[in-house]
PDB file of N, CA and C in Angstrom:
ATOM      1  N   LYS A   1      -3.586   0.379  13.730  1.00 63.00           N
ATOM      2  CA  LYS A   1      -4.088  -0.912  13.307  1.00 63.00           C
ATOM      3  C   LYS A   1      -5.229  -0.758  12.300  1.00 63.00           C
ATOM      4  N   ILE A   2      -6.151   0.155  12.591  1.00 65.00           N
ATOM      5  CA  ILE A   2      -7.298   0.352  11.712  1.00 65.00           C
ATOM      6  C   ILE A   2      -6.838   0.860  10.346  1.00 65.00           C
ATOM      7  N   ASN A   3      -5.898   1.801  10.333  1.00 89.00           N
ATOM      8  CA  ASN A   3      -5.412   2.328   9.052  1.00 89.00           C
ATOM      9  C   ASN A   3      -4.693   1.251   8.258  1.00 89.00           C
ATOM     10  N   ALA A   4      -3.927   0.404   8.922  1.00 89.00           N
ATOM     11  CA  ALA A   4      -3.232  -0.689   8.236  1.00 89.00           C
ATOM     12  C   ALA A   4      -4.257  -1.653   7.639  1.00 89.00           C
ATOM     13  N   HIS A   5      -5.311  -1.922   8.377  1.00 88.00           N
ATOM     14  CA  HIS A   5      -6.352  -2.834   7.883  1.00 88.00           C
ATOM     15  C   HIS A   5      -7.050  -2.235   6.659  1.00 88.00           C
ATOM     16  N   THR A   6      -7.363  -0.954   6.725  1.00 92.00           N
ATOM     17  CA  THR A   6      -8.017  -0.283   5.606  1.00 92.00           C
ATOM     18  C   THR A   6      -7.118  -0.273   4.373  1.00 92.00           C
ATOM     19  N   LEU A   7      -5.830   0.031   4.578  1.00 92.00           N
ATOM     20  CA  LEU A   7      -4.883   0.026   3.467  1.00 92.00           C
ATOM     21  C   LEU A   7      -4.766  -1.370   2.871  1.00 92.00           C
ATOM     22  N   LYS A   8      -4.729  -2.376   3.727  1.00 94.00           N
ATOM     23  CA  LYS A   8      -4.643  -3.768   3.261  1.00 94.00           C
ATOM     24  C   LYS A   8      -5.845  -4.113   2.389  1.00 94.00           C
ATOM     25  N   SER A   9      -7.024  -3.821   2.861  1.00 94.00           N
ATOM     26  CA  SER A   9      -8.250  -4.158   2.128  1.00 94.00           C
ATOM     27  C   SER A   9      -8.368  -3.384   0.823  1.00 94.00           C
ATOM     28  N   SER A  10      -8.108  -2.093   0.884  1.00 94.00           N
ATOM     29  CA  SER A  10      -8.205  -1.256  -0.316  1.00 94.00           C
ATOM     30  C   SER A  10      -7.181  -1.675  -1.363  1.00 94.00           C
ATOM     31  N   SER A  11      -5.981  -1.949  -0.925  1.00 95.00           N
ATOM     32  CA  SER A  11      -4.922  -2.361  -1.851  1.00 95.00           C
ATOM     33  C   SER A  11      -5.270  -3.680  -2.524  1.00 95.00           C
ATOM     34  N   ALA A  12      -5.763  -4.611  -1.745  1.00 94.00           N
ATOM     35  CA  ALA A  12      -6.148  -5.908  -2.308  1.00 94.00           C
ATOM     36  C   ALA A  12      -7.269  -5.737  -3.333  1.00 94.00           C
ATOM     37  N   SER A  13      -8.215  -4.853  -3.039  1.00 93.00           N
ATOM     38  CA  SER A  13      -9.324  -4.603  -3.968  1.00 93.00           C
ATOM     39  C   SER A  13      -8.841  -4.046  -5.300  1.00 93.00           C
ATOM     40  N   LEU A  14      -7.767  -3.276  -5.240  1.00 92.00           N
ATOM     41  CA  LEU A  14      -7.213  -2.674  -6.457  1.00 92.00           C
ATOM     42  C   LEU A  14      -6.246  -3.596  -7.183  1.00 92.00           C
ATOM     43  N   GLY A  15      -5.908  -4.709  -6.553  1.00 94.00           N
ATOM     44  CA  GLY A  15      -4.958  -5.633  -7.163  1.00 94.00           C
ATOM     45  C   GLY A  15      -3.515  -5.303  -6.824  1.00 94.00           C
ATOM     46  N   ALA A  16      -3.315  -4.400  -5.876  1.00 96.00           N
ATOM     47  CA  ALA A  16      -1.966  -4.024  -5.440  1.00 96.00           C
ATOM     48  C   ALA A  16      -1.527  -5.013  -4.351  1.00 96.00           C
ATOM     49  N   ILE A  17      -1.188  -6.199  -4.788  1.00 97.00           N
ATOM     50  CA  ILE A  17      -0.945  -7.314  -3.871  1.00 97.00           C
ATOM     51  C   ILE A  17       0.247  -7.070  -2.949  1.00 97.00           C
ATOM     52  N   LYS A  18       1.338  -6.548  -3.493  1.00 97.00           N
ATOM     53  CA  LYS A  18       2.515  -6.303  -2.656  1.00 97.00           C
ATOM     54  C   LYS A  18       2.198  -5.275  -1.577  1.00 97.00           C
ATOM     55  N   LEU A  19       1.488  -4.210  -1.941  1.00 97.00           N
ATOM     56  CA  LEU A  19       1.102  -3.196  -0.960  1.00 97.00           C
ATOM     57  C   LEU A  19       0.166  -3.792   0.086  1.00 97.00           C
ATOM     58  N   ALA A  20      -0.755  -4.616  -0.335  1.00 96.00           N
ATOM     59  CA  ALA A  20      -1.672  -5.273   0.599  1.00 96.00           C
ATOM     60  C   ALA A  20      -0.904  -6.170   1.566  1.00 96.00           C
ATOM     61  N   GLU A  21       0.099  -6.879   1.066  1.00 96.00           N
ATOM     62  CA  GLU A  21       0.892  -7.764   1.923  1.00 96.00           C
ATOM     63  C   GLU A  21       1.698  -6.951   2.938  1.00 96.00           C
ATOM     64  N   LEU A  22       2.277  -5.853   2.499  1.00 96.00           N
ATOM     65  CA  LEU A  22       3.018  -4.993   3.429  1.00 96.00           C
ATOM     66  C   LEU A  22       2.086  -4.434   4.503  1.00 96.00           C
ATOM     67  N   ALA A  23       0.894  -4.020   4.105  1.00 95.00           N
ATOM     68  CA  ALA A  23      -0.081  -3.502   5.066  1.00 95.00           C
ATOM     69  C   ALA A  23      -0.520  -4.596   6.035  1.00 95.00           C
ATOM     70  N   LYS A  24      -0.625  -5.813   5.539  1.00 95.00           N
ATOM     71  CA  LYS A  24      -0.975  -6.944   6.405  1.00 95.00           C
ATOM     72  C   LYS A  24       0.110  -7.155   7.459  1.00 95.00           C
ATOM     73  N   GLN A  25       1.360  -7.064   7.033  1.00 95.00           N
ATOM     74  CA  GLN A  25       2.474  -7.194   7.981  1.00 95.00           C
ATOM     75  C   GLN A  25       2.419  -6.082   9.022  1.00 95.00           C
ATOM     76  N   LEU A  26       2.145  -4.852   8.581  1.00 94.00           N
ATOM     77  CA  LEU A  26       2.056  -3.725   9.506  1.00 94.00           C
ATOM     78  C   LEU A  26       0.907  -3.916  10.490  1.00 94.00           C
ATOM     79  N   GLU A  27      -0.195  -4.416  10.002  1.00 92.00           N
ATOM     80  CA  GLU A  27      -1.346  -4.672  10.873  1.00 92.00           C
ATOM     81  C   GLU A  27      -0.968  -5.678  11.963  1.00 92.00           C
ATOM     82  N   TYR A  28      -0.303  -6.743  11.583  1.00 93.00           N
ATOM     83  CA  TYR A  28       0.113  -7.767  12.533  1.00 93.00           C
ATOM     84  C   TYR A  28       1.117  -7.197  13.542  1.00 93.00           C
ATOM     85  N   ILE A  29       2.074  -6.446  13.042  1.00 92.00           N
ATOM     86  CA  ILE A  29       3.104  -5.854  13.902  1.00 92.00           C
ATOM     87  C   ILE A  29       2.483  -4.873  14.894  1.00 92.00           C
ATOM     88  N   SER A  30       1.500  -4.090  14.430  1.00 89.00           N
ATOM     89  CA  SER A  30       0.883  -3.107  15.326  1.00 89.00           C
ATOM     90  C   SER A  30       0.087  -3.778  16.435  1.00 89.00           C
ATOM     91  N   VAL A  31      -0.514  -4.917  16.137  1.00 88.00           N
ATOM     92  CA  VAL A  31      -1.240  -5.666  17.168  1.00 88.00           C
ATOM     93  C   VAL A  31      -0.267  -6.139  18.252  1.00 88.00           C
ATOM     94  N   LYS A  32       0.920  -6.551  17.816  1.00 90.00           N
ATOM     95  CA  LYS A  32       1.943  -7.004  18.759  1.00 90.00           C
ATOM     96  C   LYS A  32       2.604  -5.847  19.501  1.00 90.00           C
ATOM     97  N   GLY A  33       2.439  -4.630  19.003  1.00 88.00           N
ATOM     98  CA  GLY A  33       3.067  -3.469  19.624  1.00 88.00           C
ATOM     99  C   GLY A  33       4.554  -3.360  19.307  1.00 88.00           C
ATOM    100  N   ASP A  34       4.965  -3.943  18.199  1.00 87.00           N
ATOM    101  CA  ASP A  34       6.373  -3.953  17.790  1.00 87.00           C
ATOM    102  C   ASP A  34       6.661  -2.703  16.952  1.00 87.00           C
ATOM    103  N   PHE A  35       6.884  -1.592  17.636  1.00 85.00           N
ATOM    104  CA  PHE A  35       7.035  -0.315  16.953  1.00 85.00           C
ATOM    105  C   PHE A  35       8.360  -0.203  16.204  1.00 85.00           C
ATOM    106  N   LYS A  36       9.370  -0.920  16.639  1.00 90.00           N
ATOM    107  CA  LYS A  36      10.647  -0.904  15.934  1.00 90.00           C
ATOM    108  C   LYS A  36      10.476  -1.512  14.535  1.00 90.00           C
ATOM    109  N   SER A  37       9.799  -2.634  14.463  1.00 89.00           N
ATOM    110  CA  SER A  37       9.564  -3.267  13.162  1.00 89.00           C
ATOM    111  C   SER A  37       8.654  -2.428  12.283  1.00 89.00           C
ATOM    112  N   SER A  38       7.669  -1.790  12.892  1.00 89.00           N
ATOM    113  CA  SER A  38       6.765  -0.955  12.090  1.00 89.00           C
ATOM    114  C   SER A  38       7.515   0.236  11.516  1.00 89.00           C
ATOM    115  N   ALA A  39       8.463   0.782  12.248  1.00 91.00           N
ATOM    116  CA  ALA A  39       9.262   1.898  11.746  1.00 91.00           C
ATOM    117  C   ALA A  39      10.092   1.472  10.541  1.00 91.00           C
ATOM    118  N   LEU A  40      10.506   0.227  10.503  1.00 92.00           N
ATOM    119  CA  LEU A  40      11.275  -0.289   9.369  1.00 92.00           C
ATOM    120  C   LEU A  40      10.373  -0.568   8.164  1.00 92.00           C
ATOM    121  N   LEU A  41       9.116  -0.882   8.429  1.00 94.00           N
ATOM    122  CA  LEU A  41       8.177  -1.242   7.373  1.00 94.00           C
ATOM    123  C   LEU A  41       7.566  -0.024   6.672  1.00 94.00           C
ATOM    124  N   ILE A  42       7.438   1.072   7.385  1.00 93.00           N
ATOM    125  CA  ILE A  42       6.792   2.273   6.838  1.00 93.00           C
ATOM    126  C   ILE A  42       7.448   2.765   5.542  1.00 93.00           C
ATOM    127  N   PRO A  43       8.785   2.856   5.459  1.00 96.00           N
ATOM    128  CA  PRO A  43       9.380   3.300   4.190  1.00 96.00           C
ATOM    129  C   PRO A  43       9.064   2.363   3.016  1.00 96.00           C
ATOM    130  N   GLN A  44       8.989   1.071   3.281  1.00 97.00           N
ATOM    131  CA  GLN A  44       8.630   0.112   2.223  1.00 97.00           C
ATOM    132  C   GLN A  44       7.202   0.343   1.750  1.00 97.00           C
ATOM    133  N   ILE A  45       6.318   0.570   2.693  1.00 96.00           N
ATOM    134  CA  ILE A  45       4.909   0.818   2.356  1.00 96.00           C
ATOM    135  C   ILE A  45       4.783   2.116   1.568  1.00 96.00           C
ATOM    136  N   THR A  46       5.484   3.143   2.009  1.00 96.00           N
ATOM    137  CA  THR A  46       5.435   4.426   1.311  1.00 96.00           C
ATOM    138  C   THR A  46       5.932   4.287  -0.123  1.00 96.00           C
ATOM    139  N   HIS A  47       7.018   3.572  -0.304  1.00 97.00           N
ATOM    140  CA  HIS A  47       7.575   3.360  -1.646  1.00 97.00           C
ATOM    141  C   HIS A  47       6.584   2.598  -2.530  1.00 97.00           C
ATOM    142  N   GLU A  48       6.038   1.517  -2.016  1.00 97.00           N
ATOM    143  CA  GLU A  48       5.101   0.716  -2.802  1.00 97.00           C
ATOM    144  C   GLU A  48       3.828   1.504  -3.109  1.00 97.00           C
ATOM    145  N   TYR A  49       3.374   2.291  -2.141  1.00 96.00           N
ATOM    146  CA  TYR A  49       2.196   3.138  -2.358  1.00 96.00           C
ATOM    147  C   TYR A  49       2.445   4.103  -3.514  1.00 96.00           C
ATOM    148  N   GLN A  50       3.622   4.714  -3.536  1.00 98.00           N
ATOM    149  CA  GLN A  50       3.951   5.652  -4.607  1.00 98.00           C
ATOM    150  C   GLN A  50       3.971   4.956  -5.970  1.00 98.00           C
ATOM    151  N   LEU A  51       4.493   3.737  -6.006  1.00 97.00           N
ATOM    152  CA  LEU A  51       4.488   2.978  -7.260  1.00 97.00           C
ATOM    153  C   LEU A  51       3.054   2.709  -7.731  1.00 97.00           C
ATOM    154  N   VAL A  52       2.221   2.286  -6.819  1.00 97.00           N
ATOM    155  CA  VAL A  52       0.820   1.995  -7.156  1.00 97.00           C
ATOM    156  C   VAL A  52       0.111   3.272  -7.598  1.00 97.00           C
ATOM    157  N   GLU A  53       0.338   4.357  -6.886  1.00 96.00           N
ATOM    158  CA  GLU A  53      -0.283   5.629  -7.248  1.00 96.00           C
ATOM    159  C   GLU A  53       0.135   6.052  -8.660  1.00 96.00           C
ATOM    160  N   ASN A  54       1.407   5.934  -8.970  1.00 97.00           N
ATOM    161  CA  ASN A  54       1.888   6.302 -10.303  1.00 97.00           C
ATOM    162  C   ASN A  54       1.263   5.426 -11.385  1.00 97.00           C
ATOM    163  N   LEU A  55       1.169   4.134 -11.132  1.00 95.00           N
ATOM    164  CA  LEU A  55       0.537   3.232 -12.099  1.00 95.00           C
ATOM    165  C   LEU A  55      -0.933   3.581 -12.313  1.00 95.00           C
ATOM    166  N   MET A  56      -1.614   3.896 -11.234  1.00 94.00           N
ATOM    167  CA  MET A  56      -3.032   4.247 -11.353  1.00 94.00           C
ATOM    168  C   MET A  56      -3.211   5.561 -12.110  1.00 94.00           C
ATOM    169  N   ARG A  57      -2.347   6.518 -11.839  1.00 95.00           N
ATOM    170  CA  ARG A  57      -2.431   7.794 -12.563  1.00 95.00           C
ATOM    171  C   ARG A  57      -2.199   7.580 -14.066  1.00 95.00           C
ATOM    172  N   GLU A  58      -1.269   6.716 -14.388  1.00 95.00           N
ATOM    173  CA  GLU A  58      -0.982   6.411 -15.792  1.00 95.00           C
ATOM    174  C   GLU A  58      -2.190   5.741 -16.457  1.00 95.00           C
ATOM    175  N   GLU A  59      -2.829   4.829 -15.754  1.00 92.00           N
ATOM    176  CA  GLU A  59      -4.028   4.168 -16.296  1.00 92.00           C
ATOM    177  C   GLU A  59      -5.155   5.172 -16.498  1.00 92.00           C
ATOM    178  N   ILE A  60      -5.327   6.083 -15.580  1.00 93.00           N
ATOM    179  CA  ILE A  60      -6.362   7.109 -15.715  1.00 93.00           C
ATOM    180  C   ILE A  60      -6.044   7.999 -16.911  1.00 93.00           C
ATOM    181  N   ARG A  61      -4.770   8.372 -17.052  1.00 93.00           N
ATOM    182  CA  ARG A  61      -4.359   9.201 -18.175  1.00 93.00           C
ATOM    183  C   ARG A  61      -4.672   8.502 -19.503  1.00 93.00           C
ATOM    184  N   LYS A  62      -4.398   7.201 -19.559  1.00 92.00           N
ATOM    185  CA  LYS A  62      -4.693   6.438 -20.775  1.00 92.00           C
ATOM    186  C   LYS A  62      -6.193   6.442 -21.078  1.00 92.00           C
ATOM    187  N   LEU A  63      -6.992   6.294 -20.043  1.00 90.00           N
ATOM    188  CA  LEU A  63      -8.441   6.294 -20.239  1.00 90.00           C
ATOM    189  C   LEU A  63      -8.924   7.635 -20.765  1.00 90.00           C
ATOM    190  N   ILE A  64      -8.353   8.704 -20.256  1.00 91.00           N
ATOM    191  CA  ILE A  64      -8.759  10.042 -20.685  1.00 91.00           C
ATOM    192  C   ILE A  64      -8.360  10.271 -22.131  1.00 91.00           C
ATOM    193  N   ILE A  65      -7.165   9.851 -22.476  1.00 89.00           N
ATOM    194  CA  ILE A  65      -6.675  10.048 -23.841  1.00 89.00           C
ATOM    195  C   ILE A  65      -7.476   9.206 -24.841  1.00 89.00           C
ATOM    196  N   ASP A  66      -7.852   8.010 -24.458  1.00 78.00           N
ATOM    197  CA  ASP A  66      -8.566   7.097 -25.363  1.00 78.00           C
ATOM    198  C   ASP A  66     -10.027   7.474 -25.567  1.00 78.00           C
ATOM    199  N   THR A  67     -10.552   8.363 -24.752  1.00 67.00           N
ATOM    200  CA  THR A  67     -11.976   8.723 -24.915  1.00 67.00           C
ATOM    201  C   THR A  67     -12.161   9.964 -25.716  1.00 67.00           C
TER     202      THR A  67
END
């Protein structure tokens, strides 16, 4: 639950709204103890996290090149 909350907050701060929403769903599911649903949600979160990570790396690369 704590990790889902942290991921939700951090993602929202970065503007990764879809990732934040998925983390919010995971946080809610974990409170309910619905482990079957959380197992289905984890691959979606992992995929979205990878997309966000790639976008951030690209933005950092652009900043380095432009300086």
